[in-house]
XYZ file of C-alpha atoms in Angstrom:
640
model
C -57.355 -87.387 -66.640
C -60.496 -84.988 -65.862
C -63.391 -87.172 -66.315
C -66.298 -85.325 -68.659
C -69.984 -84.938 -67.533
C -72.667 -85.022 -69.855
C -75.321 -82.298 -70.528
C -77.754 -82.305 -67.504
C -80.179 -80.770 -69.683
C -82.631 -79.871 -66.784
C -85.674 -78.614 -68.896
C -85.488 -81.240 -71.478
C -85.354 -85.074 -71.409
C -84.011 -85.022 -68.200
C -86.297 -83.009 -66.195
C -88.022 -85.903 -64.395
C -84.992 -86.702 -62.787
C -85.235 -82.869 -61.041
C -88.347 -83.810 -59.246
C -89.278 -85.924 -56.034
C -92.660 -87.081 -54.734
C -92.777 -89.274 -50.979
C -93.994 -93.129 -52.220
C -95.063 -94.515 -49.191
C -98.055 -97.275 -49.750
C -97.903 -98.961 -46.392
C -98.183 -96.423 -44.155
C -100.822 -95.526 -41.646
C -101.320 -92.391 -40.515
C -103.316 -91.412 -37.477
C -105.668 -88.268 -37.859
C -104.352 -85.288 -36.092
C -107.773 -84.539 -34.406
C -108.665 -87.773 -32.947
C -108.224 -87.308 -29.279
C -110.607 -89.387 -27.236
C -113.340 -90.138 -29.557
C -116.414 -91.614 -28.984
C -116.936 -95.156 -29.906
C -120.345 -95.462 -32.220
C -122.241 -98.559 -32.444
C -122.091 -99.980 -35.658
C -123.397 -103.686 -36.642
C -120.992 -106.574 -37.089
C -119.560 -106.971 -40.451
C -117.306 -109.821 -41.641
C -113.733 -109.106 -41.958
C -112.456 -109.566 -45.354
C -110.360 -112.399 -46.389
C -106.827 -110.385 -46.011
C -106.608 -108.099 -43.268
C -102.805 -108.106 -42.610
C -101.815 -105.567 -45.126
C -103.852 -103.051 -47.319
C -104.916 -103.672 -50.464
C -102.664 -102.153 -53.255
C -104.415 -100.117 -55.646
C -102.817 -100.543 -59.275
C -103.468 -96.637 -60.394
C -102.261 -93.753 -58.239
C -103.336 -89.819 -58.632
C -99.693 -88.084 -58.195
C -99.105 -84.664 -57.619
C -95.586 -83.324 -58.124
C -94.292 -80.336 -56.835
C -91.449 -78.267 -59.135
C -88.965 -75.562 -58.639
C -90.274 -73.433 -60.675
C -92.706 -70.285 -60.628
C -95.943 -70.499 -63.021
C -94.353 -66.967 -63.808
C -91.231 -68.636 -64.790
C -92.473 -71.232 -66.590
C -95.177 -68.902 -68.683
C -94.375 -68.512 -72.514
C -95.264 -65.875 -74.793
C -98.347 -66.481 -76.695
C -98.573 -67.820 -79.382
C -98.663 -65.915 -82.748
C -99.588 -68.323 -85.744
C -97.889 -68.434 -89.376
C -99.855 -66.384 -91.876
C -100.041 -65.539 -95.650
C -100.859 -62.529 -97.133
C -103.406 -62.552 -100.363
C -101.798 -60.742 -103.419
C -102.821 -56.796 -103.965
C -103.782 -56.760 -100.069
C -101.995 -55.019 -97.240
C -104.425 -55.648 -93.984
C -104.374 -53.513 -91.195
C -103.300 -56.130 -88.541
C -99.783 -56.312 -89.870
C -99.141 -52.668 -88.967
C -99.020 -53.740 -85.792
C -96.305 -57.010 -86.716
C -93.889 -54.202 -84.298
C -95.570 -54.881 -80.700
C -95.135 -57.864 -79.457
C -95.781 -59.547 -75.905
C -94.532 -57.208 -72.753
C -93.783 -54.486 -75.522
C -97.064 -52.809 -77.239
C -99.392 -55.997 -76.033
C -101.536 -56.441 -74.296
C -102.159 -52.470 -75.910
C -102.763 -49.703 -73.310
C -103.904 -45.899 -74.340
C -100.662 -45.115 -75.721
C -100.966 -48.006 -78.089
C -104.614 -47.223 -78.993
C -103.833 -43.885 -79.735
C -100.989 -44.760 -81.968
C -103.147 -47.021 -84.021
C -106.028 -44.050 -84.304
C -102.833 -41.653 -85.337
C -101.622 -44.783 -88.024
C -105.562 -45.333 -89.394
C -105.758 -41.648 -89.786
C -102.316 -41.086 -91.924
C -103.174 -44.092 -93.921
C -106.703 -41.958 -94.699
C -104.987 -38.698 -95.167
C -102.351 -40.499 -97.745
C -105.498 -41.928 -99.338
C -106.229 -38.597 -100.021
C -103.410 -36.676 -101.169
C -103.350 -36.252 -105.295
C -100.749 -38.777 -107.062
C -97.103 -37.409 -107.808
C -98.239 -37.732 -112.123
C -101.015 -35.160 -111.527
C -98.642 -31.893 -111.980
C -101.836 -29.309 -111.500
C -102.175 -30.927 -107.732
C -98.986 -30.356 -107.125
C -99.523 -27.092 -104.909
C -102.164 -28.678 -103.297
C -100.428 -32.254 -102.497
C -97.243 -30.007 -101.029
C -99.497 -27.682 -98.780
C -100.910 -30.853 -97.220
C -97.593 -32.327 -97.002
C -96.550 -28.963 -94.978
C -99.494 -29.115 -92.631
C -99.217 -32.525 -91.996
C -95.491 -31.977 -91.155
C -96.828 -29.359 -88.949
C -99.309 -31.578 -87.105
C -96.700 -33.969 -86.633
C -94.068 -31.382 -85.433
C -97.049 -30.010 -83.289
C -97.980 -33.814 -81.708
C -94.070 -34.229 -81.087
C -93.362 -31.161 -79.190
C -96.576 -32.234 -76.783
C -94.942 -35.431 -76.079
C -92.198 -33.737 -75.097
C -94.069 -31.810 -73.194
C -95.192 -34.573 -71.538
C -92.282 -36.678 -71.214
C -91.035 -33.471 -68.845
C -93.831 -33.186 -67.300
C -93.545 -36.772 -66.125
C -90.196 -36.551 -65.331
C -90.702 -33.287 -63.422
C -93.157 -35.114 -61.195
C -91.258 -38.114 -61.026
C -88.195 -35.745 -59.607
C -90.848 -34.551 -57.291
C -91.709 -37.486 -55.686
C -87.859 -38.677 -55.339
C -87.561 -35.405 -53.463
C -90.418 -36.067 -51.492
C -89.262 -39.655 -50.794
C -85.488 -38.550 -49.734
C -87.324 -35.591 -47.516
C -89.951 -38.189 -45.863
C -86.782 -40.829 -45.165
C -84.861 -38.308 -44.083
C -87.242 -36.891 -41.853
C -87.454 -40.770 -40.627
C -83.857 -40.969 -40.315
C -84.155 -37.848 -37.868
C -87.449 -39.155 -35.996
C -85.362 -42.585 -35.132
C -82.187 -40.878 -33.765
C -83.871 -38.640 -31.787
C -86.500 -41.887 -30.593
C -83.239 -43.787 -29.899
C -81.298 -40.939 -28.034
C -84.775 -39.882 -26.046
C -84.855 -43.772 -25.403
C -81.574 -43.831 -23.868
C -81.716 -40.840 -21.842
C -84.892 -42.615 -20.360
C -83.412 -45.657 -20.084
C -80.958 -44.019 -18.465
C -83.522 -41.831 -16.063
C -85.449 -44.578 -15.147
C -81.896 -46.540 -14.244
C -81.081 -43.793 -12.297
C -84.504 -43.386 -10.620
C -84.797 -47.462 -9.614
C -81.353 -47.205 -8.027
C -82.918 -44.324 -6.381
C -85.853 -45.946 -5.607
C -83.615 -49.341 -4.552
C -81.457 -47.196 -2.163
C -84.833 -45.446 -1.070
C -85.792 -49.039 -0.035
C -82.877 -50.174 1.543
C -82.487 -46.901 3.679
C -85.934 -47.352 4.808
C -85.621 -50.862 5.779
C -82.674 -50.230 7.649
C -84.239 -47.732 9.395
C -86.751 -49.783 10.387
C -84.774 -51.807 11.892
C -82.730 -49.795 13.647
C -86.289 -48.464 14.874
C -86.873 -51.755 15.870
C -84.298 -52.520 18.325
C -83.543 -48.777 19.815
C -81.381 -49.509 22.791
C -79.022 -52.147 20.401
C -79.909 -55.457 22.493
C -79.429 -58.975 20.590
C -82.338 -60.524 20.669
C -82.823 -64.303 19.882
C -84.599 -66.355 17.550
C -88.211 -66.944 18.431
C -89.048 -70.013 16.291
C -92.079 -70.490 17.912
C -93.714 -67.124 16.315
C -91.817 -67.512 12.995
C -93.817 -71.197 12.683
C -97.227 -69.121 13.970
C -96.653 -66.256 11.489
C -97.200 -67.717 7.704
C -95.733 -63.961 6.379
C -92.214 -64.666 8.010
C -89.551 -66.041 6.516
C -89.952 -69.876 7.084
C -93.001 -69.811 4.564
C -92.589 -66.694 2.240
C -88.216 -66.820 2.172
C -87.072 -63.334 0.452
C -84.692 -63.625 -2.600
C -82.750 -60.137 -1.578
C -81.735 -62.935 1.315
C -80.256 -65.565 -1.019
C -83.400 -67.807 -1.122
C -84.741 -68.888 -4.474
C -87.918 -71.231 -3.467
C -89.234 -71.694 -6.894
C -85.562 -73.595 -8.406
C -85.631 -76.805 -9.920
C -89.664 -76.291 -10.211
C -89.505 -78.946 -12.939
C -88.991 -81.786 -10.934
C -92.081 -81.229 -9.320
C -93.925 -81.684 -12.311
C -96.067 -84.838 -13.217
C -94.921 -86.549 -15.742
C -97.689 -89.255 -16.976
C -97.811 -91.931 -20.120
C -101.688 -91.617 -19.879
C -101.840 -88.029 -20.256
C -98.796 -87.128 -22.222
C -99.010 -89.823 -25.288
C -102.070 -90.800 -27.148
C -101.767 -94.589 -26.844
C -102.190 -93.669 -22.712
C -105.644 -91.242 -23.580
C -107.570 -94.211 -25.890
C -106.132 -96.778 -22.674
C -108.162 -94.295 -20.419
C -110.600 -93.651 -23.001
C -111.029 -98.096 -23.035
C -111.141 -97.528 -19.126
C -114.251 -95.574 -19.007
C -117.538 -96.680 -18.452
C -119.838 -96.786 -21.391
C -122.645 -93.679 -20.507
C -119.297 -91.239 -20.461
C -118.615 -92.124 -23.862
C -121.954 -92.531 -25.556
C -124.390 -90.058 -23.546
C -128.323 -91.480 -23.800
C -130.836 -88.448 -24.387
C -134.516 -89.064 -23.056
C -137.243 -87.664 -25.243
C -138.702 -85.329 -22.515
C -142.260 -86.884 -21.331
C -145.482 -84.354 -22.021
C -146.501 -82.087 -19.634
C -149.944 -83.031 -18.003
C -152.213 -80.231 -17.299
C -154.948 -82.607 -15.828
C -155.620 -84.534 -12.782
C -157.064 -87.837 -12.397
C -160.395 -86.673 -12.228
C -160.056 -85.181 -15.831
C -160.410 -81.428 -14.812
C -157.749 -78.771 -16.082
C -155.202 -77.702 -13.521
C -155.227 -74.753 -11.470
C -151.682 -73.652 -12.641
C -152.957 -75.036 -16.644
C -156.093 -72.440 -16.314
C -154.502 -69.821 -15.354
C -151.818 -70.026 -18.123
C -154.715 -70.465 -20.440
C -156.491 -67.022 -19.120
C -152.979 -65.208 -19.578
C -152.720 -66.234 -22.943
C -156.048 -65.151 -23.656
C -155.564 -61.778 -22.149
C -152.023 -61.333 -23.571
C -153.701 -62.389 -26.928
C -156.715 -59.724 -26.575
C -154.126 -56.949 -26.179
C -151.892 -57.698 -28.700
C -155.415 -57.327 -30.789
C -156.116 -53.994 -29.605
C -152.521 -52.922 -29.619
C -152.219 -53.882 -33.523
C -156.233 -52.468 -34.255
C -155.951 -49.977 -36.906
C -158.528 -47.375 -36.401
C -161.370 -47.474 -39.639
C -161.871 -43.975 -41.012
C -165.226 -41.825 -40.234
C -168.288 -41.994 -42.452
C -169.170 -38.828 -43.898
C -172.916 -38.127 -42.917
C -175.193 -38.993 -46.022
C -177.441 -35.564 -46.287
C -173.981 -33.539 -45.891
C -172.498 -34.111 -49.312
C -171.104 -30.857 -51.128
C -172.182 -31.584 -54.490
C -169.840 -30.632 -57.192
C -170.960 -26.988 -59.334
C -170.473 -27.794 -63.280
C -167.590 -25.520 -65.149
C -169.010 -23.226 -67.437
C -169.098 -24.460 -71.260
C -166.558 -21.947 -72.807
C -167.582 -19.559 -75.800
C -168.599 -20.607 -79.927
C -165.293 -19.300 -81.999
C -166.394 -17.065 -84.902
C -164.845 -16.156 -88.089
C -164.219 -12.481 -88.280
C -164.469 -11.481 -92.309
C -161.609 -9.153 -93.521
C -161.957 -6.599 -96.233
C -161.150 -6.846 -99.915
C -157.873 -4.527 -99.234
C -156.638 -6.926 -96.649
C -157.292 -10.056 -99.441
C -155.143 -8.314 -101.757
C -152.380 -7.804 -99.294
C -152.156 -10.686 -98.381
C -152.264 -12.144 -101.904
C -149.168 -9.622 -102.719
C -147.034 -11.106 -99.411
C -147.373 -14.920 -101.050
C -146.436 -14.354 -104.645
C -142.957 -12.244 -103.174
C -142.653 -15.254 -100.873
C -143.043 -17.525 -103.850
C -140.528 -15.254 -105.751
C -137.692 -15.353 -102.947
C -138.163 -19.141 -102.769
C -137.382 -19.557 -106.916
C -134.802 -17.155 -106.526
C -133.185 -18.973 -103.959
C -134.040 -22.041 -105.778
C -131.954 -20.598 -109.000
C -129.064 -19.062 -107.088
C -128.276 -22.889 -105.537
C -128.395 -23.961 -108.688
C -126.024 -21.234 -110.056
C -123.784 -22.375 -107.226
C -123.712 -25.961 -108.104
C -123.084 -25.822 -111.475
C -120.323 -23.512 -110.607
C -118.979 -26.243 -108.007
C -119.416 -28.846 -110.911
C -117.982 -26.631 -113.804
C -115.082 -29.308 -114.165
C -117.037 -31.801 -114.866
C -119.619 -30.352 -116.898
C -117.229 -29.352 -119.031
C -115.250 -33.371 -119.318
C -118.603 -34.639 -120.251
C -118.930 -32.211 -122.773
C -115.846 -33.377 -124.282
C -116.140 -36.580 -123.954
C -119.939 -36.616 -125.683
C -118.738 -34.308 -128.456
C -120.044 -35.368 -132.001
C -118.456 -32.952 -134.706
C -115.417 -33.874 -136.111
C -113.725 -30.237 -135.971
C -114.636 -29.987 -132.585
C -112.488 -33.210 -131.922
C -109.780 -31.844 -134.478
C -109.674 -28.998 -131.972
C -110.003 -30.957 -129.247
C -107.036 -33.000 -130.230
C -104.558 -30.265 -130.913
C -105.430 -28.859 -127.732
C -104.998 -31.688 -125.679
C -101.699 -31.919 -127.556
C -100.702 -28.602 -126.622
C -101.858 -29.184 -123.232
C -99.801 -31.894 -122.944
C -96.111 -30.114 -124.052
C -96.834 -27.406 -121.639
C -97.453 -29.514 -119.088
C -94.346 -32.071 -120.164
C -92.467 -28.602 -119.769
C -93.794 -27.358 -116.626
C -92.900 -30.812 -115.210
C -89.539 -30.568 -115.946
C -89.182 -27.218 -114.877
C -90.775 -28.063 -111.539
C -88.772 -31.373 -111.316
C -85.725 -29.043 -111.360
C -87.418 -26.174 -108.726
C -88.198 -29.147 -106.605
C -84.475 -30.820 -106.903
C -83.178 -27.782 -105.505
C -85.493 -27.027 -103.121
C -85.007 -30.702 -101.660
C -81.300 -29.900 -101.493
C -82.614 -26.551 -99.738
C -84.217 -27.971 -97.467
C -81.500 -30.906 -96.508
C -79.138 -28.259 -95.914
C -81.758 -25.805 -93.891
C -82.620 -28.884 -91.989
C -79.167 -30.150 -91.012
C -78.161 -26.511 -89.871
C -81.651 -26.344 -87.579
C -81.109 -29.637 -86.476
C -77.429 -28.293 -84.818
C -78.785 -25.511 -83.701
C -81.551 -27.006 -81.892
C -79.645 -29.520 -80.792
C -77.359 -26.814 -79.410
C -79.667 -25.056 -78.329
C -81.465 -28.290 -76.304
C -77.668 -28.804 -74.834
C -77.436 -24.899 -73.881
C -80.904 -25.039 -72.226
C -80.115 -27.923 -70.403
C -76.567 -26.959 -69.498
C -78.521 -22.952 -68.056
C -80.661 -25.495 -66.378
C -78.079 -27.582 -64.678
C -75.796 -24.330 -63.542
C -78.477 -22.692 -62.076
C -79.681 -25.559 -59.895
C -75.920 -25.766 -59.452
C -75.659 -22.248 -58.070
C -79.220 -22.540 -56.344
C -77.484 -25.841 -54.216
C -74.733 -24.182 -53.293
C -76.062 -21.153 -51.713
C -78.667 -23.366 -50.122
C -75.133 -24.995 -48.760
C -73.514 -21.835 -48.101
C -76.204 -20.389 -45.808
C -76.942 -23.834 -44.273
C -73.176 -23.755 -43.774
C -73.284 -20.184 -42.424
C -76.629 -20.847 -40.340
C -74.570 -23.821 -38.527
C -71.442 -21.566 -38.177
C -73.245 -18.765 -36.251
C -74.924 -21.637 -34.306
C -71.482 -23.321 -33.428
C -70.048 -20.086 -33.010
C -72.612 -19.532 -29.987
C -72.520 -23.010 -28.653
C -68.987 -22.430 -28.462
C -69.085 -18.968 -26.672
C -71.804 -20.712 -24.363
C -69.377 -23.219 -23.805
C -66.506 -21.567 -23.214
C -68.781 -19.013 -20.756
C -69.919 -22.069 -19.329
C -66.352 -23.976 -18.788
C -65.018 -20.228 -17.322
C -67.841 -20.425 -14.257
C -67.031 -24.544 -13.907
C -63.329 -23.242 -13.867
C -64.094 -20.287 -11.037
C -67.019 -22.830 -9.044
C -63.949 -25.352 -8.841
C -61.286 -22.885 -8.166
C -63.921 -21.645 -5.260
C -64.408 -25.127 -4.552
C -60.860 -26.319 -4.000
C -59.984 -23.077 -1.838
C -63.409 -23.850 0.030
C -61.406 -27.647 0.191
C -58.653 -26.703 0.777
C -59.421 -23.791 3.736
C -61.665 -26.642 5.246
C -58.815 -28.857 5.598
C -56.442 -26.417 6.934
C -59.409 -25.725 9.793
C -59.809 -29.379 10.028
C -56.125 -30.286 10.644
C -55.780 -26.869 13.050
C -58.376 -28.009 14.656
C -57.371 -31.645 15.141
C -54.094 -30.308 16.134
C -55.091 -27.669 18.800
C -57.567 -30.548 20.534
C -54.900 -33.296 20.458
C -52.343 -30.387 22.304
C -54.909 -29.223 24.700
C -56.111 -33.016 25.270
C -52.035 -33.585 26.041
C -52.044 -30.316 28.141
C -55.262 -31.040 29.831
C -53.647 -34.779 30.486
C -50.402 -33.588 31.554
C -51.984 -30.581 33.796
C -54.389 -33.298 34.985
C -51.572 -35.468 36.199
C -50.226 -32.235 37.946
C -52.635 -31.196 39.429
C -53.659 -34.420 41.285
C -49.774 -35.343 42.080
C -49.906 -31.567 43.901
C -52.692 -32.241 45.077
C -52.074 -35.629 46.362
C -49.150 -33.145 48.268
C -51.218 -30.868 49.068
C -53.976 -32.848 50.472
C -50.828 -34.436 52.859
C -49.874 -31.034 54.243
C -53.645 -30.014 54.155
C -54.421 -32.976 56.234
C -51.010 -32.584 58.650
C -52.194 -29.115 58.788
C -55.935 -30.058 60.085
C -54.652 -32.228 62.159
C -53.035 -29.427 64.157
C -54.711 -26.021 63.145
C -57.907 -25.134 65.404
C -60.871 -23.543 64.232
C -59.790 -20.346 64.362
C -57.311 -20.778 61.492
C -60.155 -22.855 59.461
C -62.185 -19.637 59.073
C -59.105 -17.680 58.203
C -58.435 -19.607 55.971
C -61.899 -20.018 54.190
C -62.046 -16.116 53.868
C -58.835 -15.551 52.177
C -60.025 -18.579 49.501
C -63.106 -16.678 49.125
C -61.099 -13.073 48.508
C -58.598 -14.168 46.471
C -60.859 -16.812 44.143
C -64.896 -16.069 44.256
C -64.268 -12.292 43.749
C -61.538 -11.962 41.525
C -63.679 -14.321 38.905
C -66.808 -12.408 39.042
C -64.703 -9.004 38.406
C -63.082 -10.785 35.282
C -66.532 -11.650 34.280
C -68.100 -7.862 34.647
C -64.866 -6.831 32.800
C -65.563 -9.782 29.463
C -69.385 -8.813 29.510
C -68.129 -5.054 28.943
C -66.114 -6.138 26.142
C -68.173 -7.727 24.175
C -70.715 -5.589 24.578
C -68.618 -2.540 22.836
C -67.309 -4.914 20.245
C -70.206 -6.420 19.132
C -71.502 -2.816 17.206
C -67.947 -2.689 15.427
C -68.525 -6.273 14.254
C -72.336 -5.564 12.825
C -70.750 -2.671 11.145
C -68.367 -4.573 9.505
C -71.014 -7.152 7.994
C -73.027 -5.004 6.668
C -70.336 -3.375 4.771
C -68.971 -6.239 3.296
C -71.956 -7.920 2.645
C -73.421 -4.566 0.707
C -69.978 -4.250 -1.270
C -70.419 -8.646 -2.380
C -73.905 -7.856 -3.280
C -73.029 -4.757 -5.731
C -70.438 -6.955 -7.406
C -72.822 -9.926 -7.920
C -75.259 -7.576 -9.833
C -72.320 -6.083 -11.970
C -71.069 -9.529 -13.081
C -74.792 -10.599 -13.544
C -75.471 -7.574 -16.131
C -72.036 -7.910 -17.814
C -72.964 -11.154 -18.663
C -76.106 -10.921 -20.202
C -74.709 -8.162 -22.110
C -72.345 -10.203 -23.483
C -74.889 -12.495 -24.479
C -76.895 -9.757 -26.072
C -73.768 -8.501 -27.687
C -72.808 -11.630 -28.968
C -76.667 -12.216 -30.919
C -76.369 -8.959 -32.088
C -73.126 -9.567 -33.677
C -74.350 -13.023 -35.107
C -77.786 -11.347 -36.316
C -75.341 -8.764 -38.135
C -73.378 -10.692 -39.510
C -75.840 -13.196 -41.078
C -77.443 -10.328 -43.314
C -73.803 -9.197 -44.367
C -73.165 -12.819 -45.218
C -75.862 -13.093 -47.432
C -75.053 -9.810 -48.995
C -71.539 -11.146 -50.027
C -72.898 -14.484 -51.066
């Protein structure tokens, strides 16, 4: 059986239940920046009567803490019940629409809706009332160019509604070039990171093998001749930059492990009960420093003069006091001498007007010129008054009527206004019907301009759309060709490139390759002529070893006479011989020596000639190659 929970209801009755709040009356906590602080003197005071716990206060200030934002928690304001007075619209409920977050608080766009809203109110204030059929022209040519306005005001909004959203476009394109452009910036920071990383890898093993072979030569420069020499513990002890004091971790010595048990580890210095025990332990002036009013300084001796030192300060100060007077003097102006004074020459008194008399001619023009001015004034006077009866004709005309005292007059009065009003019960009803179908008219002219603007909109949009369509995808195509051409060289550059690497290590293996051959040949032909050399070693002494027997039964008997026959036949048939075979090789040489210079210098003039021909065949087919790419770009862009 599933057991049922009850409704936690978290903001209503139950949300006390949601919040927590530490209730801890007994405890004493230490101040956090108390450390070793001085005792003051303060007089004895009685302790009170219970000292063992703290008194417990029967009111508590509590502060709780919630999971929720002010933000969250934040209503809409409030908006209080009203009633509206009979025969009375006020202008405050027009705006019953906007509420809180929507329309209020009310920004410019508001404000200038409610300026638009006062002003229609006054303009339908002003239109003539529907039973007035002689303003009916009138009330539908202000209905038109109000519809015009309002066409006008919409066609600006939408105006501006593109115009935001054109710049709005323009800054997401900006944004998605600008992280973009990031994007780029951090690849190529990470992949110029690694290739340092990698160069300065490559130059510390460098540097580390650097080292090494340097040390090692050093020590081979050390001990030259390759003796062994021993220990001398003596001068290691002597020397404190050997090894015994200053051990070298490349050696396998670490002299800074396990550090930590060196350190001192102290309840006085590590906890604060320890520091106020020490604090206890001090004496009292560390604690509670005494300051000493300093004493005056006395400037006279016991006899009651002034000091030497006290004088002279006091002549200083009297000097230093009479230039900061003259420093600060301002300078007083010069008197002008008394008997030098320019006194000041009076301005002429200017001359008495006069009245100049004018003739009786002149009188009489001038008379003339102010009765036509009088007569332009009156007839100015009469034509605005002309005007304004003219402007007031209407109502001239009512009062009039209305102030009429014959009774014919208001016979004919009456049958004209009875006449008056069956033409104008006729022309109602005749305009009643032009205006029904001109309202049908108009529903029907407005439904088929409402589809084709709407169309039209759709079309617009749709031209719109293609062409930034089509614009895209050339932009693509040319990017696409642009990286084509560029692949298409990387890859002739690369295949160029992995033809030489294939020739260098086709060189390089028959360079291998002829090297061993000589190596082995070489190896071969001294291990047979070592073996020959043995063998005809091991000959030569065993024939000697013979020879030196017969030699010596032979000198045993021969006299000297056959010694120096001997010695001249050795010297005929060996010494001379081996000089003539020398004349002969020197000969040789000689005459071969211009054949061989011959022959280098025609080989190395016929290498030299090809170099240059492969050189310039392949940088024209590198120039080739651009040309092609630079031809075929334009072609490209022709087709496209």
């Amino acid at each position: 059986m599933s057991k049922v929970y009850e409704d936690p209801d978290v903001t209503g009755k139950n949300r006390y239940k949601y919040f927590e709040r530490p209730f801890l009356p007994f405890s004493q906590q230490m101040p956090l920046n108390v450390v070793l602080a001085s005792t003051k003197m303060q007089p004895y005071t009685f302790p009170p009567p219970s000292t063992k716990y703290p008194a417990i206060t029967s009111k508590y200030t509590v502060g709780t803490q919630t999971d929720y934002r002010d933000s969250e928690a934040q209503t809409d304001p409030y908006s209080p019940e009203y009633v509206v007075c009979q025969d009375s619209v006020p202008e405050l409920l027009t705006l019953a629409t906007l509420t809180w977050g929507r329309g209020l608080p009310a920004g410019q766009a508001e404000v200038e809706m409610i300026e638009r809203a006062r002003e229609k109110r006054a303009w339908e204030a002003t239109l003539p009332s529907l039973s007035d059929i002689s303003q009916f022209e009138k009330r539908r040519r202000m209905m038109n160019e109000m519809e015009r306005k309002e066409w006008a005001f919409r066609e600006q909004e939408i105006e501006k509604l593109q115009e935001i959203r054109l710049e709005v476009l323009k800054e997401l394109l900006k944004k998605r070039d600008k992280n973009q452009n990031e994007v780029n910036m951090k690849r190529l920071n990470a992949q110029w990171s690694k290739l340092q990383e990698a160069k300065e890898a490559k130059l510390a093993k460098i540097q580390r093998t650097h080292v090494s072979a340097i040390r090692k030569l050093v020590g081979k420069r050390k001990n030259v001749e390759g003796k062994l020499e021993r220990r001398n513990i003596i001068k290691d002890y002597s020397d404190y930059a050997s090894q015994v004091y200053g051990p070298l971790s490349r050696l396998g010595r670490f002299p800074d492990n396990n550090s930590e048990d060196f350190v001192v580890k102290n309840h006085y210095l590590d906890t604060y009960e320890g520091l106020v025990e020490l604090e206890l332990c001090l004496p009292e002036f560390v604690t509670q420093p005494r300051i000493r009013s300093p004493k005056p300084k006395v400037i006279t001796t016991k006899a009651g003069f002034l000091k030497r030192a006290a004088r002279m300060d006091h002549e200083l100060a009297e000097v230093h006091k009479a230039l900061l007077d003259k420093k600060n003097k301002v300078l007083e102006p010069k008197k002008p001498l008394l008997f030098l004074q320019r006194k000041p020459v009076p301005q002429p008194r200017p001359p008495t007007p006069t009245l100049e008399t004018s003739s009786n001619e002149e009188e009489d023009i001038e008379m003339a010129v102010l009765y036509l001015q009088k007569l332009l004034r009156g007839r100015v006077i009469q034509n605005m008054m002309f005007e304004g009866k003219e402007k007031r004709l209407e109502l001239i005309q009512e009062l009039r009527t209305t102030h009429a005292l014959q009774e014919d007059e208001r016979l004919v009065r009456k049958a004209e206004k009875q006449m008056i009003l069956a033409f104008q019960r006729q022309r109602n009803l005749h305009e009643h019907k032009v205006l029904l179908v001109e309202n049908h008219l108009a529903g029907l002219e407005g439904r088929v301009l409402a589809d084709m603007f709407d169309f039209l909109s759709k079309e617009l949009v749709r031209l719109q759309e293609e062409r930034r369509i089509h614009a895209f995808a050339m932009l693509a195509d040319r990017q696409r060709r642009m990286r084509e051409a560029e692949e298409s060289g990387r890859r002739q550059v690369e295949q160029s490139r992995l033809r030489e690497e294939d020739e260098i290590f086709k060189e390089v293996v028959k360079v291998h390759q002829s090297t061993i051959t000589s190596y082995l040949e070489d190896i071969i032909l001294n291990t047979e002529e070592n073996t020959a050399e043995e063998q005809a070693r091991a000959e030569v002494e065993k024939m000697a070893k013979e020879i030196n027997d017969i030699a010596y039964e032979m000198e045993s008997r021969r006299s000297q006479l056959q010694s120096e026959e001997i010695v001249a036949e050795l010297v005929y048939s060996f010494l001379i011989p081996e000089v003539q075979k020398e004349s002969v090789k020197e000969k040789v040489r000689n005459a071969q020596r211009k054949h061989i210079l011959a022959a280098h210098q025609i080989i190395h003039r016929h290498t030299e000639v090809m170099l240059e021909k492969n050189f310039a065949e392949q940088q024209g087919d590198k120039v080739s190659d651009a040309d092609k790419l630079l031809k075929e770009e334009p072609q490209n862009e022709k087709d496209s």
